[in-house]
Coordinates of C-alpha atoms and ligand atoms in Angstrom, one line a residue:
M12 CA 4.3 -32.5 -3.5
S13 CA 7.2 -30.2 -4.4
H14 CA 6.6 -26.5 -4.9
R15 CA 8.8 -24.1 -6.9
I16 CA 8.4 -20.6 -5.5
T17 CA 10.0 -17.3 -6.6
L18 CA 11.8 -15.7 -3.7
I19 CA 12.5 -11.9 -3.8
P20 CA 14.3 -10.7 -0.7
G21 CA 13.9 -7.0 -1.7
D22 CA 15.5 -4.0 -0.1
G23 CA 16.0 -2.6 3.4
I24 CA 14.6 -5.0 6.0
G25 CA 13.3 -7.3 3.2
P26 CA 16.2 -9.8 3.2
E27 CA 15.9 -10.3 7.0
V28 CA 12.1 -10.8 7.2
V29 CA 12.0 -12.9 4.0
E30 CA 14.8 -15.1 5.3
A31 CA 12.9 -15.6 8.6
T32 CA 9.8 -16.6 6.6
R33 CA 11.7 -18.9 4.3
R34 CA 13.0 -20.8 7.3
A35 CA 9.6 -21.0 8.9
I36 CA 8.0 -22.3 5.6
E37 CA 10.6 -25.0 5.4
A38 CA 10.1 -25.8 9.0
T39 CA 6.5 -26.7 8.3
G40 CA 7.9 -29.7 6.3
T41 CA 6.6 -28.3 3.0
D42 CA 8.9 -29.3 0.1
V43 CA 9.9 -26.0 -1.6
T44 CA 12.5 -25.2 -4.3
W45 CA 13.2 -21.5 -4.0
D46 CA 13.9 -19.6 -7.3
R47 CA 15.8 -16.5 -6.0
R48 CA 15.3 -13.3 -8.0
Q49 CA 16.0 -9.6 -7.6
M50 CA 13.8 -6.5 -7.7
G51 CA 14.1 -3.0 -6.4
A52 CA 17.0 -0.6 -5.6
G53 CA 19.5 -3.4 -5.0
A54 CA 18.6 -5.0 -8.3
F55 CA 19.0 -1.7 -10.0
S56 CA 22.5 -1.1 -8.6
R57 CA 23.6 -4.6 -9.5
T58 CA 21.9 -5.1 -12.9
G59 CA 20.8 -1.6 -14.1
R60 CA 17.2 -2.8 -13.9
A61 CA 14.8 -2.3 -11.0
L62 CA 12.4 -4.9 -12.4
P63 CA 14.6 -7.5 -14.3
A64 CA 12.8 -9.4 -17.0
D65 CA 13.9 -12.8 -15.5
T66 CA 12.2 -11.9 -12.2
V67 CA 8.9 -11.3 -14.0
A68 CA 9.4 -14.4 -16.1
S69 CA 10.1 -16.5 -13.0
I70 CA 6.8 -15.4 -11.3
R71 CA 5.0 -16.2 -14.6
E72 CA 6.5 -19.6 -14.7
N73 CA 6.2 -20.5 -11.0
R74 CA 2.9 -18.7 -10.5
V75 CA 3.6 -17.8 -6.9
A76 CA 6.2 -15.6 -5.2
L77 CA 7.2 -14.5 -1.7
K78 CA 8.4 -11.0 -1.9
G79 CA 10.1 -8.6 0.5
P80 CA 9.4 -4.8 0.3
I81 CA 11.4 -2.9 -2.3
E82 CA 12.4 0.7 -2.9
T83 CA 11.9 2.3 -6.4
P84 CA 15.2 4.0 -7.3
V85 CA 14.5 7.6 -8.5
T86 CA 16.7 7.1 -11.6
S87 CA 15.1 3.7 -12.6
G88 CA 12.7 5.4 -15.0
L89 CA 9.8 3.6 -13.3
G90 CA 7.2 5.6 -11.3
S91 CA 6.8 2.6 -9.0
V92 CA 8.4 -0.8 -9.4
N93 CA 5.6 -2.4 -7.4
V94 CA 2.9 -0.8 -9.5
T95 CA 4.7 -1.8 -12.7
L96 CA 4.9 -5.5 -11.6
R97 CA 1.2 -5.5 -10.6
Q98 CA 0.3 -4.1 -14.0
E99 CA 2.6 -6.4 -16.0
L100 CA 1.2 -9.5 -14.3
D101 CA -2.3 -8.0 -14.0
L102 CA -2.3 -8.7 -10.2
F103 CA -5.7 -6.9 -9.9
A104 CA -6.6 -7.9 -6.4
N105 CA -4.7 -7.0 -3.2
V106 CA -5.9 -9.1 -0.3
R107 CA -5.1 -7.8 3.2
P108 CA -6.4 -9.8 6.1
C109 CA -6.6 -7.8 9.3
R110 CA -6.9 -10.1 12.3
L111 CA -6.1 -9.1 15.9
Y112 CA -4.2 -11.9 17.6
P113 CA -4.3 -12.2 21.4
G114 CA -1.1 -10.6 22.9
V115 CA -0.9 -7.8 20.3
P116 CA -1.4 -4.4 21.9
S117 CA -4.4 -2.7 20.3
L118 CA -7.3 -0.3 21.3
Y119 CA -9.7 -3.1 20.3
D120 CA -10.7 -6.6 21.4
D121 CA -12.1 -8.0 18.3
V122 CA -10.9 -7.2 14.8
D123 CA -11.1 -9.8 12.0
L124 CA -11.7 -8.4 8.6
T125 CA -10.3 -8.6 5.1
V126 CA -9.6 -5.7 2.9
I127 CA -9.8 -6.4 -0.9
R128 CA -8.2 -3.5 -2.8
E129 CA -8.4 -3.1 -6.6
N130 CA -4.8 -2.9 -7.8
T131 CA -4.7 -1.7 -11.4
E132 CA -7.1 1.3 -11.9
D133 CA -8.2 4.5 -10.2
M134 CA -5.5 7.0 -9.4
Y135 CA -2.7 4.5 -10.0
T136 CA -2.8 4.1 -13.7
G137 CA 0.2 6.5 -14.1
F138 CA -1.6 9.0 -16.3
E139 CA 0.1 12.0 -14.7
F140 CA 0.5 15.4 -16.3
E141 CA 3.0 17.9 -14.9
M142 CA 2.0 21.5 -14.2
G143 CA 3.0 23.7 -17.2
S144 CA 3.4 20.9 -19.6
V145 CA 2.0 21.0 -23.1
A146 CA -0.2 18.0 -22.3
V147 CA -1.7 19.8 -19.3
K148 CA -2.5 22.8 -21.4
E149 CA -4.3 20.6 -23.9
L150 CA -6.2 18.8 -21.2
M151 CA -7.2 22.2 -19.7
R152 CA -8.5 23.4 -23.1
F153 CA -10.4 20.1 -23.5
V154 CA -12.0 20.5 -20.0
Q155 CA -12.9 24.1 -20.7
D156 CA -14.4 23.3 -24.1
T157 CA -16.5 20.4 -22.8
T158 CA -17.6 21.8 -19.4
G159 CA -17.3 25.5 -19.9
R160 CA -15.3 25.7 -16.7
R161 CA -11.7 27.0 -16.4
V162 CA -9.0 25.0 -14.6
R163 CA -6.3 26.9 -12.7
Q164 CA -3.3 27.4 -14.9
D165 CA -0.9 26.2 -12.2
S166 CA -2.5 22.8 -11.9
G167 CA -0.9 19.4 -12.2
I168 CA -3.4 16.6 -13.3
S169 CA -3.7 13.0 -12.3
I170 CA -6.4 11.0 -14.0
K171 CA -8.7 8.7 -12.1
M172 CA -10.1 5.8 -14.2
I173 CA -12.5 3.2 -13.0
S174 CA -13.9 0.7 -15.6
R175 CA -17.0 -1.5 -15.5
E176 CA -14.8 -4.6 -16.2
G177 CA -12.2 -3.7 -13.5
S178 CA -15.0 -3.1 -11.0
A179 CA -16.9 -6.3 -11.8
R180 CA -13.8 -8.5 -11.4
I181 CA -12.7 -7.1 -8.1
V182 CA -16.2 -7.2 -6.6
R183 CA -16.6 -10.8 -7.9
F184 CA -13.2 -11.6 -6.4
A185 CA -14.4 -10.1 -3.0
F186 CA -17.6 -12.2 -3.0
D187 CA -15.7 -15.4 -4.0
E188 CA -13.2 -14.7 -1.2
A189 CA -16.1 -14.1 1.2
R190 CA -17.5 -17.5 0.2
R191 CA -14.1 -19.2 0.4
L192 CA -13.5 -17.8 3.9
G193 CA -17.0 -18.5 5.1
R194 CA -17.7 -14.8 5.6
S195 CA -21.2 -13.4 5.6
K196 CA -20.9 -9.8 4.4
V197 CA -19.2 -7.7 1.8
T198 CA -19.0 -3.9 2.2
A199 CA -18.1 -1.7 -0.8
A200 CA -16.6 1.7 -0.2
H201 CA -16.7 4.7 -2.6
K202 CA -17.4 8.4 -3.0
A203 CA -20.1 8.0 -5.5
N204 CA -21.9 11.1 -4.2
I205 CA -19.1 13.3 -5.6
M206 CA -17.4 11.2 -8.4
K207 CA -20.5 9.9 -10.1
F208 CA -18.9 8.5 -13.2
S209 CA -16.0 6.7 -11.6
D210 CA -17.0 5.8 -8.1
G211 CA -20.6 5.9 -9.1
L212 CA -19.8 3.2 -11.8
F213 CA -18.0 1.1 -9.2
L214 CA -21.0 1.2 -6.9
E215 CA -23.5 0.5 -9.7
V216 CA -21.4 -2.6 -10.7
A217 CA -20.9 -3.7 -7.1
R218 CA -24.7 -3.7 -6.6
E219 CA -25.2 -5.8 -9.8
V220 CA -22.5 -8.3 -8.8
A221 CA -23.9 -8.5 -5.3
A222 CA -27.3 -9.5 -6.7
T223 CA -25.7 -12.6 -8.1
Y224 CA -24.4 -13.8 -4.7
P225 CA -27.6 -14.1 -2.7
D226 CA -25.9 -16.1 0.1
V227 CA -23.6 -13.2 1.0
S228 CA -25.0 -10.0 2.3
F229 CA -24.0 -6.6 0.8
E230 CA -23.8 -3.0 1.9
D231 CA -22.0 0.1 0.8
R232 CA -20.4 3.0 2.6
I233 CA -19.1 6.3 1.6
I234 CA -15.3 6.1 2.2
D235 CA -15.1 8.8 4.9
A236 CA -18.0 7.3 6.8
L237 CA -16.4 3.9 6.5
C238 CA -13.1 5.2 8.0
M239 CA -15.0 6.6 11.0
Q240 CA -17.0 3.4 11.5
L241 CA -13.8 1.2 11.2
V242 CA -12.3 3.2 14.1
Q243 CA -15.5 3.2 16.1
A244 CA -16.6 -0.5 15.6
P245 CA -14.3 -2.6 13.4
E246 CA -16.1 -5.8 14.5
R247 CA -19.1 -4.7 12.4
F248 CA -17.1 -5.4 9.2
D249 CA -16.2 -8.6 7.4
V250 CA -14.9 -8.3 3.9
L251 CA -14.3 -4.8 2.4
V252 CA -13.9 -4.1 -1.3
L253 CA -12.5 -0.8 -2.4
P254 CA -11.1 1.0 -5.5
N255 CA -7.3 1.4 -5.4
L256 CA -6.7 4.6 -3.5
Y257 CA -9.3 4.1 -0.9
G258 CA -8.2 0.5 -0.5
D259 CA -4.6 1.7 0.1
I260 CA -5.6 4.1 2.8
A261 CA -8.3 1.9 4.4
S262 CA -6.0 -1.2 4.6
E263 CA -3.3 0.9 6.4
L264 CA -6.0 2.1 8.7
A265 CA -7.1 -1.4 9.3
A266 CA -3.5 -2.5 10.0
G267 CA -3.4 0.2 12.7
L268 CA -6.3 -1.6 14.4
I269 CA -4.4 -4.9 14.7
G270 CA -1.0 -3.8 15.9
G271 CA 0.5 -1.9 12.9
V272 CA 2.3 -2.7 9.7
G273 CA 4.7 -5.1 11.3
V274 CA 2.0 -7.8 11.7
A275 CA -0.1 -7.1 8.6
P276 CA 0.1 -9.7 5.8
G277 CA -1.0 -9.5 2.2
A278 CA -1.2 -11.0 -1.3
H279 CA -1.5 -9.6 -4.8
V280 CA -3.6 -12.0 -7.0
G281 CA -4.5 -12.0 -10.7
G282 CA -2.8 -13.4 -13.7
V283 CA -2.1 -13.3 -17.4
D284 CA -2.8 -15.6 -20.4
G285 CA -5.2 -17.6 -18.3
R286 CA -2.6 -18.5 -15.6
E287 CA -3.4 -17.5 -12.1
L288 CA -0.5 -15.7 -10.4
A289 CA 0.0 -14.6 -6.8
V290 CA 2.7 -12.5 -5.1
F291 CA 2.7 -12.6 -1.2
E292 CA 4.1 -9.8 0.7
A293 CA 3.5 -7.8 3.9
T294 CA 1.9 -4.4 4.0
H295 CA 5.0 -2.6 5.2
G296 CA 7.8 -1.0 3.3
T297 CA 11.6 -1.3 3.4
A298 CA 11.9 0.5 6.8
P299 CA 15.4 1.8 6.0
D300 CA 15.8 2.9 9.6
L301 CA 15.8 -0.7 10.7
A302 CA 17.6 -2.4 7.9
G303 CA 20.4 -4.8 9.0
T304 CA 19.7 -4.3 12.7
N305 CA 17.8 -7.5 13.4
T306 CA 15.0 -5.5 14.9
A307 CA 12.3 -5.6 12.2
N308 CA 9.1 -7.6 13.0
P309 CA 9.0 -10.6 10.6
I310 CA 5.4 -11.5 11.5
G311 CA 3.7 -9.6 8.6
V312 CA 5.8 -11.6 6.1
M313 CA 5.4 -14.8 8.1
L314 CA 1.6 -14.5 8.0
S315 CA 1.9 -13.8 4.2
G316 CA 3.9 -17.0 4.1
A317 CA 1.0 -18.8 5.8
M318 CA -1.4 -17.4 3.1
L319 CA 1.0 -18.6 0.4
L320 CA 1.1 -22.1 1.8
R321 CA -2.7 -22.3 1.8
H322 CA -2.8 -20.8 -1.7
V323 CA -0.5 -23.6 -3.1
G324 CA -2.7 -26.2 -1.4
E325 CA -0.7 -26.8 1.7
V326 CA -3.6 -25.8 3.9
D327 CA -2.5 -27.7 7.0
A328 CA 1.1 -26.2 6.8
G329 CA -0.4 -22.7 6.4
N330 CA -2.7 -23.2 9.3
R331 CA 0.1 -24.5 11.5
L332 CA 2.4 -21.6 10.6
E333 CA -0.4 -19.1 11.5
A334 CA -1.1 -21.0 14.7
A335 CA 2.6 -20.9 15.7
V336 CA 2.7 -17.2 15.1
A337 CA -0.4 -16.7 17.1
E338 CA 1.1 -18.8 20.0
V339 CA 4.3 -16.7 20.0
L340 CA 2.2 -13.5 20.1
A341 CA 0.0 -14.8 22.9
D342 CA 2.9 -16.2 24.9
G343 CA 4.6 -12.8 25.0
A344 CA 8.1 -14.1 25.7
H345 CA 9.4 -13.0 22.3
V346 CA 7.9 -9.6 21.5
P347 CA 9.3 -7.7 18.5
R348 CA 10.2 -4.1 19.3
D349 CA 7.3 -2.5 17.4
L350 CA 4.7 -4.5 19.5
R351 CA 6.0 -3.3 22.9
T352 CA 4.0 -0.6 24.7
I353 CA 5.7 2.3 26.4
D354 CA 5.6 0.8 29.9
D355 CA 6.7 -2.7 28.6
D356 CA 9.9 -3.7 30.4
R357 CA 10.3 -7.0 28.5
P358 CA 13.4 -7.0 26.3
P359 CA 12.5 -6.8 22.7
A360 CA 13.1 -9.9 20.5
G361 CA 15.1 -9.5 17.3
T362 CA 13.8 -10.6 13.9
F363 CA 15.6 -14.0 14.1
Q364 CA 14.6 -14.7 17.7
V365 CA 11.0 -14.2 16.8
A366 CA 11.5 -16.5 13.8
D367 CA 13.2 -19.1 16.0
A368 CA 10.3 -19.0 18.5
V369 CA 7.8 -19.5 15.7
I370 CA 9.8 -22.4 14.2
A371 CA 10.1 -24.0 17.7
R372 CA 6.3 -24.3 17.8
L373 CA 5.9 -25.9 14.4
Ligands
NAD418 P1 7.6 1.6 5.9 O1 6.5 0.6 6.1 O2 8.9 1.1 5.4 O3 8.0 2.3 7.3 C1 7.0 3.0 8.1 C2 7.3 2.8 9.6 O4 7.0 1.5 10.0 C3 8.7 3.0 9.9 O5 8.8 3.6 11.2 C4 9.3 1.6 10.0 O6 10.4 1.5 10.9 C5 8.1 0.8 10.5 N1 8.1 -0.5 10.0 C6 7.9 -1.0 8.8 N2 8.0 -2.3 8.7 C7 8.3 -2.7 9.9 C8 8.6 -4.0 10.5 N3 8.5 -5.1 9.8 N4 8.9 -4.1 11.8 C9 8.9 -3.0 12.6 N5 8.7 -1.7 12.1 C10 8.4 -1.6 10.8 O7 7.1 2.8 5.0 P2 7.8 4.0 4.4 O8 8.8 4.6 5.4 O9 6.7 4.9 3.9 O10 8.5 3.5 3.1 C11 9.9 3.2 3.1 C12 10.2 2.6 1.7 O11 9.5 1.4 1.4 C13 9.9 3.5 0.5 O12 10.9 3.4 -0.4 C14 8.6 3.0 0.0 O13 8.4 3.3 -1.4 C15 8.8 1.5 0.2 N6 7.6 0.7 0.3 C16 7.6 -0.5 -0.4 C17 6.5 -1.3 -0.3 C18 6.5 -2.7 -1.0 O14 7.5 -3.0 -1.6 N7 5.4 -3.4 -1.0 C19 5.4 -0.9 0.5 C20 5.4 0.3 1.1 C21 6.5 1.1 1.0

């Protein structure tokens, strides 16, 4: 079967790591037609738009995209191009598998968990009010009238919003993912003891949803305790589900357990008008310090490519790509610069050398 996939090279190291992954996906023998589109700072300088309409339309039509990291240009008028894309396509679930592969330097022996982060609510809705603005003064008056408490006049305000519907769908997604992956436990993280009406609602809904999945066990953790326990004993966790901001932080923490952002894959899943859409991209950003130097680690995007292949039904090809990456990591002859320890005297392998080593094993 032929697959049409939107390909967004992105900014900084994006074009290099995405090209490495494109070649590896083709080397699995999967029949793909790439629909190349632009997004980010490069797109802005070429077209005047950081999120061109044809890019969004292409993802809607093809339903699946492989994306490199992008930079949001300050003058683009968008707070964050990534957040705007996720909101436009209602990509409500960010899936970040964190698996430690043999050969990757880490403080741990056994890490294999999946972080599911809510992508559209919480502190990321963009309801931001600048210190001194008329809106802030009105909000302060409202807060004072309704609570009787004064807000410091020199405050800026960001609004945290968590809905019943948004919480229910992300927690259901986490349980469905746990079933699909054959996992036995979902852990929900929150700060319900302090934020009773936002995180408290998330926890209440998570408990309700959990009761409808009797075959998967459920527990909850206060976010600060979860962070400590992830560092102490990550093997205790299986699937984590978190509101947006905690999910952002905890998934980066989890990436740190498995070798860093260079090897951490991800997907943004959701959809509009009844069509499921998915954008696959690594956790890392554009790494401008490495752009164009053939030193970036392509493995985070390559593992995202393996997830993409499984998502489009090419399960065998996805598994083979992941296995080839794992073999290269275990073999240790082609180590990307970011995976070398201080006393490592092996020469670092460049982006394309790592890609070639993976492709040779396919
Ligand atoms: P970053 O992930 O780009 O870089 C953090 C550190 O990790 C740097 O030292 C970098 O060299 C290193 N690094 C990142 N990817 C690597 C790789 N593949 N191989 C080896 N080392 C790697 O994060 P940042 O510096 O906070 O952000 C830089 C830019 O990227 C910003 O404009 C930010 O907004 C953007 N960003 C985009 C995305 C995305 O598009 N999904 C995600 C995060 C950050």
